[in-house]
Amino acid sequence: MSKNIAILGSTGSIGQNTLRVIDSLNSVGGERYEVLALTGHSNVELLASQVLKYKPKVAAITRVDLVDKLSELVGDSDVEILGGGGSLETVAQLDSVDTVVTAVVGAAGLGAVLAAAKKGKRLAIANKEPLVIAGELLMKAAKENGAEILPVDSEHSAIFQSLASGSLSEVEKIILTTSGGPFREKSLDEMADVTLEEALAHPTWEMGPKITIDSATMMNKALEVIEARWLFETEVSKIEVLVHPESIVHSLVEFVDGSVIAQLGTPDMCLPIQYALSYPRRVKGISHRLQLDELGKLTFAKPNVEVFRSLELGFEVARTGGTSAAVFNAANEQAVAEFLEGNIKFIDIVELIEDCLSRHSVKREVCLAELLEADSWARETVKETIKSKK
Ligand code: NDP
Ligand code: MG
C-alpha cells in the first residue's frame, strides 16, 4: 500500500515539516508515502534540492521568472517542471496524486484547494485562508465529489480528534485555545510601538512570517473561528476561544453531557501533519513527548477582547458570512504585507481591517467570482487608505 502525495508550498514551514514527517513515516515501515509533486514560490534553491532528494514526477514554481532557474538547478533529473499561479491547480488535480497537502500561505491557495476538492482528493489542509474565504463552497465541493478533508491546523486537528468521542449533534461547545501570542499581556498603548522583530518572536510556535504576525494580532484565532465554523459545520454560537499560554492543550470539545475531551501534545506541527497523513491510523511519531510532570501546571484565561479587537471582528464576520470573510481575510493579508515591509505600525493592522469591513456592503449567497472581487476590493481599499494617510 502507498499514498501518493502532492505538497503545495513544500518550501514553507509546514511544507518542510511535511517532508520531515514523510521521511519518518517511511522509516517506520508499513504504508509507503510517495512524494509525487512539490511546489514553491520564490525559494527556488530549496525547491530544487527537494526535487533532487524526493524525485517527484512534477515540480511547480509559481513565480514564472524562476522556471528557467529551477530547470537549471535540477539538471537532467526526470521531473516535469511547471510555472505560474495556475500550476498549483494542475498539481492539485494530478490523477496519480491521492493526497494533497495544502501548505501555501494566503488566498493564493484558493483555486488549487477547490480544484483538489472537485477531483475528490484527500486534502490535508494547513492553508486556512481558502477555508475562511470560501468555506461554504469548499465544503460543498468536497461533499459532492467525495473529497476527504483533514485539518492540519493544530487546533482543528485537536477538535477533529476530540470529536471522535461523540457525534457532531452531541457537541455543546468547541473551544479553540490560543497561546495569546507575544503581546498577550500588553495594553493597546504598550503595543503602539512594538517592532517587527518583537512581533515575529512567537513564544511557543515556529511558523512562517504571515501566520506569526497573525498570532501577534490574534487575527490567526479570528481566522480559525471561521475555519472551525466550516470544517465542523458548527453554529458560531458554539465556538469559544480560551487563552492557554503553554500551547499544550491544542483545543477542546464539550459534549452535551458535560464531558470535555481535549487533545494534548508538545507545540510541534509534525504531530497534526502526521495525523492528517496517516489517518485513520496512528504511527510512531517524531514530536517530543509531553512530560506533564515537568510542566507542573497548565493555565487558562479568557481572552482580552478589548485589546484584541480582531477576535470580536472574527466572530462578527463568522456570523455575517457572505463576502465579509473574504474582505476580512484580504484586508489582513494586505495589512500584514505592509507591516512586514515597514509601511505601517503593528496596531494599524487591525484598524485597517476594521475600517475596510465597515466600508464593505456584504453580499450573501455568493459565487466564487464575487468572493474574489471582494478580496481584490479589500486589498485595494487597504492600499488606498494607507496612501491617503501618508
Ligand atoms: P510559509 O511562509 O513558511 O510558507 C508558505 C509557502 O507558500 C511557501 O512554500 C511559499 O513559497 C509558498 N507561497 C508563498 N506565496 C505564494 C504564492 N503567491 N503562490 C504560491 N505559493 C506561495 O508559511 P507557513 O508554512 O507558516 O504557513 C502555510 C499555511 O499553513 C498558512 O496558511 C498558515 O496559516 C497555515 N498554518 C501554518 C502553521 C505553521 O506552523 N507554520 C500552523 C497552522 C497553520 P516560497 O517559500 O518558495 O516563496
Ligand atoms: Mg492554529
PDB file of N, CA and C and ligand atoms in Angstrom, residues 9-14 40-43 62 88 103-106 108 126-129 153 206-209 211 269, ligand 1:
ATOM      1  N   GLY A   9       3.343  24.205  -1.630  1.00  0.00           N
ATOM      2  CA  GLY A   9       4.057  25.051  -0.669  1.00  0.00           C
ATOM      3  C   GLY A   9       5.084  24.248   0.116  1.00  0.00           C
ATOM      4  N   SER A  10       5.819  23.370  -0.589  1.00  0.00           N
ATOM      5  CA  SER A  10       6.763  22.486   0.117  1.00  0.00           C
ATOM      6  C   SER A  10       7.968  23.237   0.677  1.00  0.00           C
ATOM      7  N   THR A  11       8.196  24.477   0.212  1.00  0.00           N
ATOM      8  CA  THR A  11       9.363  25.237   0.687  1.00  0.00           C
ATOM      9  C   THR A  11       9.072  26.022   1.971  1.00  0.00           C
ATOM     10  N   GLY A  12       7.832  26.014   2.422  1.00  0.00           N
ATOM     11  CA  GLY A  12       7.479  26.784   3.630  1.00  0.00           C
ATOM     12  C   GLY A  12       7.674  25.971   4.898  1.00  0.00           C
ATOM     13  N   SER A  13       7.268  26.578   6.012  1.00  0.00           N
ATOM     14  CA  SER A  13       7.418  25.941   7.316  1.00  0.00           C
ATOM     15  C   SER A  13       6.628  24.623   7.379  1.00  0.00           C
ATOM     16  N   ILE A  14       5.352  24.661   7.021  1.00  0.00           N
ATOM     17  CA  ILE A  14       4.538  23.434   7.036  1.00  0.00           C
ATOM     18  C   ILE A  14       5.033  22.455   5.963  1.00  0.00           C
ATOM     19  N   GLY A  40       6.859  25.434  -5.031  1.00  0.00           N
ATOM     20  CA  GLY A  40       7.428  26.552  -4.277  1.00  0.00           C
ATOM     21  C   GLY A  40       7.083  27.852  -4.988  1.00  0.00           C
ATOM     22  N   HIS A  41       7.419  28.975  -4.371  1.00  0.00           N
ATOM     23  CA  HIS A  41       7.084  30.269  -4.983  1.00  0.00           C
ATOM     24  C   HIS A  41       8.362  31.033  -5.320  1.00  0.00           C
ATOM     25  N   SER A  42       9.152  31.372  -4.294  1.00  0.00           N
ATOM     26  CA  SER A  42      10.366  32.155  -4.558  1.00  0.00           C
ATOM     27  C   SER A  42      11.654  31.434  -4.154  1.00  0.00           C
ATOM     28  N   ASN A  43      11.548  30.460  -3.265  1.00  0.00           N
ATOM     29  CA  ASN A  43      12.759  29.794  -2.780  1.00  0.00           C
ATOM     30  C   ASN A  43      13.162  28.655  -3.728  1.00  0.00           C
ATOM     31  N   THR A  62       5.670  28.846  -8.712  1.00  0.00           N
ATOM     32  CA  THR A  62       4.595  29.757  -9.116  1.00  0.00           C
ATOM     33  C   THR A  62       5.125  31.089  -9.644  1.00  0.00           C
ATOM     34  N   LEU A  88      -0.426  25.476  -9.592  1.00  0.00           N
ATOM     35  CA  LEU A  88      -0.883  24.876  -8.324  1.00  0.00           C
ATOM     36  C   LEU A  88      -2.124  24.032  -8.581  1.00  0.00           C
ATOM     37  N   ALA A 103      -0.164  23.709   1.825  1.00  0.00           N
ATOM     38  CA  ALA A 103       0.698  24.451   2.758  1.00  0.00           C
ATOM     39  C   ALA A 103       1.183  25.770   2.167  1.00  0.00           C
ATOM     40  N   VAL A 104       0.432  26.255   1.159  1.00  0.00           N
ATOM     41  CA  VAL A 104       0.701  27.593   0.618  1.00  0.00           C
ATOM     42  C   VAL A 104       0.159  28.594   1.631  1.00  0.00           C
ATOM     43  N   VAL A 105       0.707  29.811   1.662  1.00  0.00           N
ATOM     44  CA  VAL A 105       0.159  30.805   2.586  1.00  0.00           C
ATOM     45  C   VAL A 105      -0.806  31.736   1.834  1.00  0.00           C
ATOM     46  N   GLY A 106      -1.943  32.012   2.467  1.00  0.00           N
ATOM     47  CA  GLY A 106      -2.856  33.023   1.951  1.00  0.00           C
ATOM     48  C   GLY A 106      -3.840  32.547   0.904  1.00  0.00           C
ATOM     49  N   ALA A 108      -3.713  32.736  -2.135  1.00  0.00           N
ATOM     50  CA  ALA A 108      -3.091  32.183  -3.346  1.00  0.00           C
ATOM     51  C   ALA A 108      -3.398  30.693  -3.515  1.00  0.00           C
ATOM     52  N   ALA A 126      -3.610  22.782   5.624  1.00  0.00           N
ATOM     53  CA  ALA A 126      -2.966  23.712   6.557  1.00  0.00           C
ATOM     54  C   ALA A 126      -3.357  25.141   6.169  1.00  0.00           C
ATOM     55  N   ASN A 127      -3.388  25.382   4.880  1.00  0.00           N
ATOM     56  CA  ASN A 127      -3.670  26.697   4.295  1.00  0.00           C
ATOM     57  C   ASN A 127      -5.112  27.131   4.638  1.00  0.00           C
ATOM     58  N   LYS A 128      -5.243  27.853   5.793  1.00  0.00           N
ATOM     59  CA  LYS A 128      -6.579  28.128   6.315  1.00  0.00           C
ATOM     60  C   LYS A 128      -7.331  29.218   5.553  1.00  0.00           C
ATOM     61  N   GLU A 129      -6.595  30.117   4.887  1.00  0.00           N
ATOM     62  CA  GLU A 129      -7.263  31.268   4.271  1.00  0.00           C
ATOM     63  C   GLU A 129      -8.348  30.876   3.253  1.00  0.00           C
ATOM     64  N   ASP A 153      -4.137  22.341  10.799  1.00  0.00           N
ATOM     65  CA  ASP A 153      -4.043  23.395  11.815  1.00  0.00           C
ATOM     66  C   ASP A 153      -4.190  22.699  13.180  1.00  0.00           C
ATOM     67  N   GLU A 206       7.014  27.834  16.042  1.00  0.00           N
ATOM     68  CA  GLU A 206       7.876  28.325  14.948  1.00  0.00           C
ATOM     69  C   GLU A 206       7.106  28.215  13.658  1.00  0.00           C
ATOM     70  N   MET A 207       6.848  29.345  12.987  1.00  0.00           N
ATOM     71  CA  MET A 207       5.972  29.320  11.809  1.00  0.00           C
ATOM     72  C   MET A 207       6.461  30.345  10.797  1.00  0.00           C
ATOM     73  N   GLY A 208       5.835  30.356   9.619  1.00  0.00           N
ATOM     74  CA  GLY A 208       6.154  31.355   8.606  1.00  0.00           C
ATOM     75  C   GLY A 208       5.796  32.757   9.099  1.00  0.00           C
ATOM     76  N   PRO A 209       6.314  33.825   8.439  1.00  0.00           N
ATOM     77  CA  PRO A 209       6.119  35.193   8.940  1.00  0.00           C
ATOM     78  C   PRO A 209       4.665  35.670   8.977  1.00  0.00           C
ATOM     79  N   ILE A 211       1.704  34.028   9.365  1.00  0.00           N
ATOM     80  CA  ILE A 211       0.903  33.480  10.479  1.00  0.00           C
ATOM     81  C   ILE A 211       1.489  33.910  11.830  1.00  0.00           C
ATOM     82  N   MET A 269       4.225  21.114  14.923  1.00  0.00           N
ATOM     83  CA  MET A 269       3.276  20.859  13.843  1.00  0.00           C
ATOM     84  C   MET A 269       3.437  19.476  13.215  1.00  0.00           C
TER      85      MET A 269
HETATM   86  P1  NDP B   1       5.452  29.929   4.953  1.00  0.00           P
HETATM   87  O1  NDP B   1       5.503  31.372   4.660  1.00  0.00           O
HETATM   88  O2  NDP B   1       6.535  29.329   5.764  1.00  0.00           O
HETATM   89  O3  NDP B   1       5.360  29.103   3.576  1.00  0.00           O
HETATM   90  C1  NDP B   1       4.448  29.456   2.580  1.00  0.00           C
HETATM   91  C2  NDP B   1       4.578  28.571   1.369  1.00  0.00           C
HETATM   92  O4  NDP B   1       3.745  29.110   0.337  1.00  0.00           O
HETATM   93  C3  NDP B   1       5.992  28.530   0.796  1.00  0.00           C
HETATM   94  O5  NDP B   1       6.179  27.300   0.151  1.00  0.00           O
HETATM   95  C4  NDP B   1       5.959  29.675  -0.235  1.00  0.00           C
HETATM   96  O6  NDP B   1       6.948  29.532  -1.249  1.00  0.00           O
HETATM   97  C5  NDP B   1       4.565  29.490  -0.791  1.00  0.00           C
HETATM   98  N1  NDP B   1       3.995  30.727  -1.333  1.00  0.00           N
HETATM   99  C6  NDP B   1       4.125  31.988  -0.866  1.00  0.00           C
HETATM  100  N2  NDP B   1       3.454  32.855  -1.649  1.00  0.00           N
HETATM  101  C7  NDP B   1       2.900  32.126  -2.635  1.00  0.00           C
HETATM  102  C8  NDP B   1       2.104  32.454  -3.779  1.00  0.00           C
HETATM  103  N3  NDP B   1       1.732  33.712  -4.047  1.00  0.00           N
HETATM  104  N4  NDP B   1       1.713  31.451  -4.605  1.00  0.00           N
HETATM  105  C9  NDP B   1       2.065  30.167  -4.347  1.00  0.00           C
HETATM  106  N5  NDP B   1       2.822  29.788  -3.294  1.00  0.00           N
HETATM  107  C10 NDP B   1       3.221  30.759  -2.441  1.00  0.00           C
HETATM  108  O7  NDP B   1       4.019  29.646   5.618  1.00  0.00           O
HETATM  109  P2  NDP B   1       3.626  28.542   6.695  1.00  0.00           P
HETATM  110  O8  NDP B   1       4.176  27.218   6.293  1.00  0.00           O
HETATM  111  O9  NDP B   1       3.882  29.062   8.043  1.00  0.00           O
HETATM  112  O10 NDP B   1       2.047  28.523   6.530  1.00  0.00           O
HETATM  113  C11 NDP B   1       1.404  27.911   5.421  1.00  0.00           C
HETATM  114  C12 NDP B   1      -0.098  27.857   5.696  1.00  0.00           C
HETATM  115  O11 NDP B   1      -0.334  26.983   6.789  1.00  0.00           O
HETATM  116  C13 NDP B   1      -0.714  29.207   6.082  1.00  0.00           C
HETATM  117  O12 NDP B   1      -1.989  29.301   5.541  1.00  0.00           O
HETATM  118  C14 NDP B   1      -0.774  29.147   7.604  1.00  0.00           C
HETATM  119  O13 NDP B   1      -1.827  29.922   8.125  1.00  0.00           O
HETATM  120  C15 NDP B   1      -1.043  27.661   7.822  1.00  0.00           C
HETATM  121  N6  NDP B   1      -0.572  27.157   9.124  1.00  0.00           N
HETATM  122  C16 NDP B   1       0.757  27.230   9.422  1.00  0.00           C
HETATM  123  C17 NDP B   1       1.224  26.768  10.642  1.00  0.00           C
HETATM  124  C18 NDP B   1       2.702  26.754  10.952  1.00  0.00           C
HETATM  125  O14 NDP B   1       3.088  26.216  11.988  1.00  0.00           O
HETATM  126  N7  NDP B   1       3.561  27.298  10.130  1.00  0.00           N
HETATM  127  C19 NDP B   1       0.301  26.257  11.673  1.00  0.00           C
HETATM  128  C20 NDP B   1      -1.072  26.192  11.236  1.00  0.00           C
HETATM  129  C21 NDP B   1      -1.482  26.641  10.004  1.00  0.00           C
HETATM  130  P3  NDP B   1       8.457  30.177  -1.115  1.00  0.00           P
HETATM  131  O15 NDP B   1       8.871  29.982   0.305  1.00  0.00           O
HETATM  132  O16 NDP B   1       9.226  29.335  -2.097  1.00  0.00           O
HETATM  133  O17 NDP B   1       8.341  31.604  -1.518  1.00  0.00           O
END
